[in-house]
Amino acid sequence: EAGVTQFPSHSVIEKGQTVTLRCDPISGHDNLYWYRRVMGKEIKFLLHFVKESKQDESGMPNNRFLAERTGGTYSTLKVQPAELEDSGVYFCASSQGQGAVGYGYTFGSGTRLTVV
Amino acid sequence: AQSVTQLGSHVSVSEGALVLLRCNYSSSVPPYLFWYVQYPNQGLQLLLKYTSAATLVKGINGFEAEFKKSETSFHLTKPSAHMSDAAEYFCAVSGPGAGGFKTIFGAGTRLFVKA
């Protein structure tokens, strides 16, 4: 079984540019999550999809961030325009059960975003 | 609302010594608790989980954790550290929140293992 795939693994962009991160969850996992870790701090929740619907987007920092999940399969997270404070590692995770009840999450390797 | 506090951003042990990584949680309802490990250049991997069954939970690679409700703790232990255990470890709590269940992570503890 393929795991959660994220790409790119690294991205360096200039302030003001646009970047799109992609996540392919495990096939059959309806729940998809985006998290972000900034500079060694805690891993913070961004949002949660159930299939193609946004179940909870309370962690999205501001309207420069846009997440989509086409047809309930892969998801993209677009940052436009990027700011310096957006730098960090963006993790995607998927699970069978909502909220990791009894299952836990399967994480991708993350995308390290550096805004210069 | 849930929260997690990991005591110590860095822990250093000698190979063969006991590993103890501390985690305290706060939750308004009985929590689901998890430990994840992140090796360099990899994603987070589930080590073990507590889901209201046995309070002593055994995970992969010889790790275990004990849920202590009275102390609101879920510390991670391993009797004998191995060099391959060097990694960053995250404690997490999952519970109901706005929009459904949410998992909250601690800030992580980096484990160093000395030869």
PDB file of C-alpha atoms in Angstrom:
ATOM      1  CA  GLU A   1       0.000   0.000   0.000  1.00  0.00           C
ATOM      2  CA  ALA A   2       1.371   3.374  -0.989  1.00  0.00           C
ATOM      3  CA  GLY A   3       1.718   5.881   1.825  1.00  0.00           C
ATOM      4  CA  VAL A   4       0.869   9.560   1.903  1.00  0.00           C
ATOM      5  CA  THR A   5       2.829  11.369  -0.770  1.00  0.00           C
ATOM      6  CA  GLN A   6       3.706  15.029  -0.706  1.00  0.00           C
ATOM      7  CA  PHE A   7       5.498  17.124  -3.265  1.00  0.00           C
ATOM      8  CA  PRO A   8       7.569  19.000  -3.716  1.00  0.00           C
ATOM      9  CA  SER A   9       9.759  17.933  -0.823  1.00  0.00           C
ATOM     10  CA  HIS A  10      11.423  21.343  -0.782  1.00  0.00           C
ATOM     11  CA  SER A  11      10.468  24.698  -2.214  1.00  0.00           C
ATOM     12  CA  VAL A  12      12.304  27.988  -2.057  1.00  0.00           C
ATOM     13  CA  ILE A  13      10.379  31.001  -3.302  1.00  0.00           C
ATOM     14  CA  GLU A  14      10.614  34.739  -3.036  1.00  0.00           C
ATOM     15  CA  LYS A  15       8.267  36.803  -0.960  1.00  0.00           C
ATOM     16  CA  GLY A  16       5.197  37.676  -2.985  1.00  0.00           C
ATOM     17  CA  GLN A  17       5.323  34.595  -5.178  1.00  0.00           C
ATOM     18  CA  THR A  18       2.805  31.780  -5.256  1.00  0.00           C
ATOM     19  CA  VAL A  19       3.455  28.197  -4.231  1.00  0.00           C
ATOM     20  CA  THR A  20       1.222  25.148  -4.466  1.00  0.00           C
ATOM     21  CA  LEU A  21       1.794  22.106  -2.320  1.00  0.00           C
ATOM     22  CA  ARG A  22       0.247  18.792  -3.164  1.00  0.00           C
ATOM     23  CA  CYS A  23      -0.755  15.812  -1.058  1.00  0.00           C
ATOM     24  CA  ASP A  24      -1.888  12.392  -2.229  1.00  0.00           C
ATOM     25  CA  PRO A  25      -3.470  10.507   0.686  1.00  0.00           C
ATOM     26  CA  ILE A  26      -3.705   6.787   1.104  1.00  0.00           C
ATOM     27  CA  SER A  27      -6.319   5.420  -1.243  1.00  0.00           C
ATOM     28  CA  GLY A  28      -9.646   5.047   0.528  1.00  0.00           C
ATOM     29  CA  HIS A  29      -8.853   7.473   3.328  1.00  0.00           C
ATOM     30  CA  ASP A  30     -11.688   9.985   3.411  1.00  0.00           C
ATOM     31  CA  ASN A  31     -10.004  12.175   6.010  1.00  0.00           C
ATOM     32  CA  LEU A  32      -7.145  14.406   4.971  1.00  0.00           C
ATOM     33  CA  TYR A  33      -5.383  16.897   7.211  1.00  0.00           C
ATOM     34  CA  TRP A  34      -2.885  19.673   6.695  1.00  0.00           C
ATOM     35  CA  TYR A  35      -0.500  20.673   9.475  1.00  0.00           C
ATOM     36  CA  ARG A  36       2.403  23.105   9.622  1.00  0.00           C
ATOM     37  CA  ARG A  37       5.490  23.252  11.755  1.00  0.00           C
ATOM     38  CA  VAL A  38       7.334  26.530  11.969  1.00  0.00           C
ATOM     39  CA  MET A  39      10.962  26.693  13.155  1.00  0.00           C
ATOM     40  CA  GLY A  40      10.966  23.878  15.723  1.00  0.00           C
ATOM     41  CA  LYS A  41       7.694  24.860  17.298  1.00  0.00           C
ATOM     42  CA  GLU A  42       4.667  22.637  17.718  1.00  0.00           C
ATOM     43  CA  ILE A  43       2.938  21.065  14.765  1.00  0.00           C
ATOM     44  CA  LYS A  44      -0.141  23.183  14.207  1.00  0.00           C
ATOM     45  CA  PHE A  45      -3.397  22.117  12.640  1.00  0.00           C
ATOM     46  CA  LEU A  46      -4.428  23.936   9.493  1.00  0.00           C
ATOM     47  CA  LEU A  47      -7.473  22.157   8.165  1.00  0.00           C
ATOM     48  CA  HIS A  48      -9.357  18.911   7.757  1.00  0.00           C
ATOM     49  CA  PHE A  49     -11.137  17.522   4.710  1.00  0.00           C
ATOM     50  CA  VAL A  50     -13.708  14.773   4.725  1.00  0.00           C
ATOM     51  CA  LYS A  51     -13.754  13.640   1.135  1.00  0.00           C
ATOM     52  CA  GLU A  52     -13.965  16.862  -0.869  1.00  0.00           C
ATOM     53  CA  SER A  53     -15.574  18.952   1.894  1.00  0.00           C
ATOM     54  CA  LYS A  54     -13.758  21.157   4.363  1.00  0.00           C
ATOM     55  CA  GLN A  55     -14.771  19.831   7.765  1.00  0.00           C
ATOM     56  CA  ASP A  56     -12.675  22.242   9.790  1.00  0.00           C
ATOM     57  CA  GLU A  57     -10.488  25.056   8.516  1.00  0.00           C
ATOM     58  CA  SER A  58     -10.113  26.878  11.795  1.00  0.00           C
ATOM     59  CA  GLY A  59      -6.329  26.627  11.677  1.00  0.00           C
ATOM     60  CA  MET A  60      -5.810  28.381   8.374  1.00  0.00           C
ATOM     61  CA  PRO A  61      -3.706  31.460   9.149  1.00  0.00           C
ATOM     62  CA  ASN A  62      -5.333  33.914   6.744  1.00  0.00           C
ATOM     63  CA  ASN A  63      -6.901  34.237   3.324  1.00  0.00           C
ATOM     64  CA  ARG A  64      -3.568  33.906   1.563  1.00  0.00           C
ATOM     65  CA  PHE A  65      -3.933  30.177   2.110  1.00  0.00           C
ATOM     66  CA  LEU A  66      -6.322  28.197  -0.065  1.00  0.00           C
ATOM     67  CA  ALA A  67      -6.832  24.454   0.207  1.00  0.00           C
ATOM     68  CA  GLU A  68      -8.744  22.259  -2.176  1.00  0.00           C
ATOM     69  CA  ARG A  69      -9.400  18.584  -2.516  1.00  0.00           C
ATOM     70  CA  THR A  70     -10.467  17.649  -5.989  1.00  0.00           C
ATOM     71  CA  GLY A  71     -13.027  14.864  -6.100  1.00  0.00           C
ATOM     72  CA  GLY A  72     -12.058  13.746  -2.638  1.00  0.00           C
ATOM     73  CA  THR A  73      -8.707  12.458  -3.812  1.00  0.00           C
ATOM     74  CA  TYR A  74      -5.530  14.540  -3.733  1.00  0.00           C
ATOM     75  CA  SER A  75      -5.360  17.918  -2.052  1.00  0.00           C
ATOM     76  CA  THR A  76      -3.516  21.118  -2.822  1.00  0.00           C
ATOM     77  CA  LEU A  77      -2.552  23.944  -0.522  1.00  0.00           C
ATOM     78  CA  LYS A  78      -1.809  27.221  -2.269  1.00  0.00           C
ATOM     79  CA  VAL A  79      -0.095  30.156  -0.645  1.00  0.00           C
ATOM     80  CA  GLN A  80      -0.577  33.395  -2.539  1.00  0.00           C
ATOM     81  CA  PRO A  81       1.230  35.705  -2.063  1.00  0.00           C
ATOM     82  CA  ALA A  82       3.799  34.059   0.167  1.00  0.00           C
ATOM     83  CA  GLU A  83       5.236  35.946   3.133  1.00  0.00           C
ATOM     84  CA  LEU A  84       8.402  35.286   5.136  1.00  0.00           C
ATOM     85  CA  GLU A  85       6.436  33.933   8.115  1.00  0.00           C
ATOM     86  CA  ASP A  86       4.941  31.214   5.920  1.00  0.00           C
ATOM     87  CA  SER A  87       8.253  29.361   5.965  1.00  0.00           C
ATOM     88  CA  GLY A  88       8.083  25.986   7.654  1.00  0.00           C
ATOM     89  CA  VAL A  89       7.348  22.340   7.046  1.00  0.00           C
ATOM     90  CA  TYR A  90       3.870  21.535   5.789  1.00  0.00           C
ATOM     91  CA  PHE A  91       2.653  18.066   6.635  1.00  0.00           C
ATOM     92  CA  CYS A  92      -0.259  16.210   5.164  1.00  0.00           C
ATOM     93  CA  ALA A  93      -1.873  13.250   6.890  1.00  0.00           C
ATOM     94  CA  SER A  94      -4.734  10.942   6.155  1.00  0.00           C
ATOM     95  CA  SER A  95      -6.820   8.537   8.199  1.00  0.00           C
ATOM     96  CA  GLN A  96      -9.706   6.150   7.879  1.00  0.00           C
ATOM     97  CA  GLY A  97     -11.511   7.248  11.012  1.00  0.00           C
ATOM     98  CA  GLN A  98     -12.239  10.862  11.782  1.00  0.00           C
ATOM     99  CA  GLY A  99      -9.882  12.433  14.262  1.00  0.00           C
ATOM    100  CA  ALA A 100      -7.616   9.412  14.339  1.00  0.00           C
ATOM    101  CA  VAL A 101     -10.075   7.534  16.540  1.00  0.00           C
ATOM    102  CA  GLY A 102      -8.517   4.140  17.002  1.00  0.00           C
ATOM    103  CA  TYR A 103      -6.334   4.538  13.918  1.00  0.00           C
ATOM    104  CA  GLY A 104      -3.899   7.385  14.202  1.00  0.00           C
ATOM    105  CA  TYR A 105      -2.764   9.315  11.211  1.00  0.00           C
ATOM    106  CA  THR A 106      -0.444   8.367   8.403  1.00  0.00           C
ATOM    107  CA  PHE A 107       1.777  11.287   7.588  1.00  0.00           C
ATOM    108  CA  GLY A 108       3.584  12.297   4.461  1.00  0.00           C
ATOM    109  CA  SER A 109       7.234  13.333   4.568  1.00  0.00           C
ATOM    110  CA  GLY A 110       6.320  16.987   4.441  1.00  0.00           C
ATOM    111  CA  THR A 111       7.149  19.912   2.195  1.00  0.00           C
ATOM    112  CA  ARG A 112       9.794  22.283   3.491  1.00  0.00           C
ATOM    113  CA  LEU A 113       8.844  25.757   2.322  1.00  0.00           C
ATOM    114  CA  THR A 114      11.350  28.567   2.534  1.00  0.00           C
ATOM    115  CA  VAL A 115      10.257  32.082   1.656  1.00  0.00           C
ATOM    116  CA  VAL A 116      13.138  34.489   1.084  1.00  0.00           C
TER     117      VAL A 116
ATOM    118  CA  ALA B   1     -10.252  21.966  24.387  1.00  0.00           C
ATOM    119  CA  GLN B   2      -7.145  19.826  24.337  1.00  0.00           C
ATOM    120  CA  SER B   3      -3.512  20.735  24.866  1.00  0.00           C
ATOM    121  CA  VAL B   4      -0.214  18.913  25.151  1.00  0.00           C
ATOM    122  CA  THR B   5       2.998  19.843  26.933  1.00  0.00           C
ATOM    123  CA  GLN B   6       6.217  18.012  26.309  1.00  0.00           C
ATOM    124  CA  LEU B   7       8.803  18.630  29.000  1.00  0.00           C
ATOM    125  CA  GLY B   8      12.251  19.123  27.541  1.00  0.00           C
ATOM    126  CA  SER B   9      12.911  20.061  23.944  1.00  0.00           C
ATOM    127  CA  HIS B  10      16.085  17.959  24.002  1.00  0.00           C
ATOM    128  CA  VAL B  11      16.934  14.766  25.878  1.00  0.00           C
ATOM    129  CA  SER B  12      20.317  13.065  25.728  1.00  0.00           C
ATOM    130  CA  VAL B  13      20.961   9.518  26.911  1.00  0.00           C
ATOM    131  CA  SER B  14      23.753   7.015  26.561  1.00  0.00           C
ATOM    132  CA  GLU B  15      23.290   3.915  24.474  1.00  0.00           C
ATOM    133  CA  GLY B  16      21.754   1.218  26.667  1.00  0.00           C
ATOM    134  CA  ALA B  17      20.294   3.692  29.156  1.00  0.00           C
ATOM    135  CA  LEU B  18      16.637   4.239  29.965  1.00  0.00           C
ATOM    136  CA  VAL B  19      14.729   6.608  27.706  1.00  0.00           C
ATOM    137  CA  LEU B  20      12.045   8.757  29.355  1.00  0.00           C
ATOM    138  CA  LEU B  21      10.223  11.411  27.358  1.00  0.00           C
ATOM    139  CA  ARG B  22       7.606  13.342  29.273  1.00  0.00           C
ATOM    140  CA  CYS B  23       4.181  14.382  28.096  1.00  0.00           C
ATOM    141  CA  ASN B  24       1.332  15.995  29.997  1.00  0.00           C
ATOM    142  CA  TYR B  25      -2.031  16.651  28.456  1.00  0.00           C
ATOM    143  CA  SER B  26      -5.176  18.572  29.122  1.00  0.00           C
ATOM    144  CA  SER B  27      -8.526  17.397  27.891  1.00  0.00           C
ATOM    145  CA  SER B  28     -12.114  18.048  28.888  1.00  0.00           C
ATOM    146  CA  VAL B  29     -13.121  14.519  27.911  1.00  0.00           C
ATOM    147  CA  PRO B  30     -11.343  11.150  28.084  1.00  0.00           C
ATOM    148  CA  PRO B  31      -8.599  11.600  25.532  1.00  0.00           C
ATOM    149  CA  TYR B  32      -7.034   9.576  22.819  1.00  0.00           C
ATOM    150  CA  LEU B  33      -3.279   9.901  23.199  1.00  0.00           C
ATOM    151  CA  PHE B  34      -0.506   9.195  20.741  1.00  0.00           C
ATOM    152  CA  TRP B  35       3.231   9.241  20.382  1.00  0.00           C
ATOM    153  CA  TYR B  36       4.755   9.836  16.961  1.00  0.00           C
ATOM    154  CA  VAL B  37       8.396   9.706  15.909  1.00  0.00           C
ATOM    155  CA  GLN B  38      10.074  11.614  13.123  1.00  0.00           C
ATOM    156  CA  TYR B  39      13.363  10.412  11.733  1.00  0.00           C
ATOM    157  CA  PRO B  40      15.447  12.814   9.636  1.00  0.00           C
ATOM    158  CA  ASN B  41      13.892  13.641   6.265  1.00  0.00           C
ATOM    159  CA  GLN B  42      10.863  11.459   6.945  1.00  0.00           C
ATOM    160  CA  GLY B  43       7.272  12.020   7.943  1.00  0.00           C
ATOM    161  CA  LEU B  44       5.834  11.339  11.357  1.00  0.00           C
ATOM    162  CA  GLN B  45       5.345   7.679  12.175  1.00  0.00           C
ATOM    163  CA  LEU B  46       2.882   6.405  14.762  1.00  0.00           C
ATOM    164  CA  LEU B  47       4.723   4.769  17.669  1.00  0.00           C
ATOM    165  CA  LEU B  48       1.798   3.898  19.884  1.00  0.00           C
ATOM    166  CA  LYS B  49      -1.660   5.015  20.940  1.00  0.00           C
ATOM    167  CA  TYR B  50      -3.918   4.992  23.977  1.00  0.00           C
ATOM    168  CA  THR B  51      -7.621   4.614  23.255  1.00  0.00           C
ATOM    169  CA  SER B  52      -9.090   3.864  26.698  1.00  0.00           C
ATOM    170  CA  ALA B  53      -8.167   0.199  26.846  1.00  0.00           C
ATOM    171  CA  ALA B  54      -5.085  -0.882  28.836  1.00  0.00           C
ATOM    172  CA  THR B  55      -3.277   1.993  30.539  1.00  0.00           C
ATOM    173  CA  LEU B  56       0.137   0.577  29.649  1.00  0.00           C
ATOM    174  CA  VAL B  57       0.509   0.721  25.905  1.00  0.00           C
ATOM    175  CA  LYS B  58       3.226  -1.038  23.973  1.00  0.00           C
ATOM    176  CA  GLY B  59       4.388   0.296  20.652  1.00  0.00           C
ATOM    177  CA  ILE B  60       6.933  -0.402  17.993  1.00  0.00           C
ATOM    178  CA  ASN B  61      10.704  -0.557  18.497  1.00  0.00           C
ATOM    179  CA  GLY B  62      10.409  -1.464  22.187  1.00  0.00           C
ATOM    180  CA  PHE B  63       8.715   1.757  23.281  1.00  0.00           C
ATOM    181  CA  GLU B  64       5.843   1.896  25.709  1.00  0.00           C
ATOM    182  CA  ALA B  65       3.809   4.568  27.429  1.00  0.00           C
ATOM    183  CA  GLU B  66       1.625   4.613  30.502  1.00  0.00           C
ATOM    184  CA  PHE B  67      -1.569   6.617  30.755  1.00  0.00           C
ATOM    185  CA  LYS B  68      -1.938   8.111  34.233  1.00  0.00           C
ATOM    186  CA  LYS B  69      -5.204   9.950  34.555  1.00  0.00           C
ATOM    187  CA  SER B  70      -4.451  11.298  38.051  1.00  0.00           C
ATOM    188  CA  GLU B  71      -1.280  12.904  36.748  1.00  0.00           C
ATOM    189  CA  THR B  72      -2.655  13.737  33.272  1.00  0.00           C
ATOM    190  CA  SER B  73       0.511  12.217  31.890  1.00  0.00           C
ATOM    191  CA  PHE B  74       1.445   9.901  29.059  1.00  0.00           C
ATOM    192  CA  HIS B  75       5.212   9.515  29.325  1.00  0.00           C
ATOM    193  CA  LEU B  76       7.128   7.490  26.745  1.00  0.00           C
ATOM    194  CA  THR B  77       9.769   5.028  27.891  1.00  0.00           C
ATOM    195  CA  LYS B  78      12.196   2.483  26.523  1.00  0.00           C
ATOM    196  CA  PRO B  79      14.364   0.362  28.835  1.00  0.00           C
ATOM    197  CA  SER B  80      17.503   0.490  26.706  1.00  0.00           C
ATOM    198  CA  ALA B  81      18.292   3.173  24.144  1.00  0.00           C
ATOM    199  CA  HIS B  82      19.748   2.295  20.790  1.00  0.00           C
ATOM    200  CA  MET B  83      21.569   4.604  18.435  1.00  0.00           C
ATOM    201  CA  SER B  84      18.751   4.188  15.930  1.00  0.00           C
ATOM    202  CA  ASP B  85      16.313   5.764  18.414  1.00  0.00           C
ATOM    203  CA  ALA B  86      17.809   9.191  17.796  1.00  0.00           C
ATOM    204  CA  ALA B  87      14.912  11.181  16.369  1.00  0.00           C
ATOM    205  CA  GLU B  88      12.277  13.700  17.314  1.00  0.00           C
ATOM    206  CA  TYR B  89       9.272  12.502  19.275  1.00  0.00           C
ATOM    207  CA  PHE B  90       5.848  14.108  19.396  1.00  0.00           C
ATOM    208  CA  CYS B  91       3.082  13.539  21.887  1.00  0.00           C
ATOM    209  CA  ALA B  92      -0.442  14.192  20.609  1.00  0.00           C
ATOM    210  CA  VAL B  93      -3.952  14.293  22.034  1.00  0.00           C
ATOM    211  CA  SER B  94      -7.116  13.834  20.045  1.00  0.00           C
ATOM    212  CA  GLY B  95     -10.580  14.838  21.068  1.00  0.00           C
ATOM    213  CA  PRO B  96     -13.728  16.621  19.988  1.00  0.00           C
ATOM    214  CA  GLY B  97     -13.556  20.165  18.851  1.00  0.00           C
ATOM    215  CA  ALA B  98     -15.347  22.530  16.534  1.00  0.00           C
ATOM    216  CA  GLY B  99     -15.893  20.751  13.244  1.00  0.00           C
ATOM    217  CA  GLY B 100     -15.163  17.305  14.619  1.00  0.00           C
ATOM    218  CA  PHE B 101     -12.247  15.522  16.196  1.00  0.00           C
ATOM    219  CA  LYS B 102      -8.953  17.353  16.182  1.00  0.00           C
ATOM    220  CA  THR B 103      -5.446  16.153  17.012  1.00  0.00           C
ATOM    221  CA  ILE B 104      -3.169  18.547  18.855  1.00  0.00           C
ATOM    222  CA  PHE B 105       0.590  17.984  18.898  1.00  0.00           C
ATOM    223  CA  GLY B 106       3.216  18.935  21.408  1.00  0.00           C
ATOM    224  CA  ALA B 107       6.311  20.894  20.455  1.00  0.00           C
ATOM    225  CA  GLY B 108       8.416  17.755  20.185  1.00  0.00           C
ATOM    226  CA  THR B 109      11.394  16.333  22.072  1.00  0.00           C
ATOM    227  CA  ARG B 110      14.594  15.596  20.215  1.00  0.00           C
ATOM    228  CA  LEU B 111      16.319  12.490  21.541  1.00  0.00           C
ATOM    229  CA  PHE B 112      20.087  12.217  21.257  1.00  0.00           C
ATOM    230  CA  VAL B 113      21.767   8.866  21.907  1.00  0.00           C
ATOM    231  CA  LYS B 114      25.455   8.873  22.800  1.00  0.00           C
ATOM    232  CA  ALA B 115      27.721   5.924  22.097  1.00  0.00           C
TER     233      ALA B 115
END
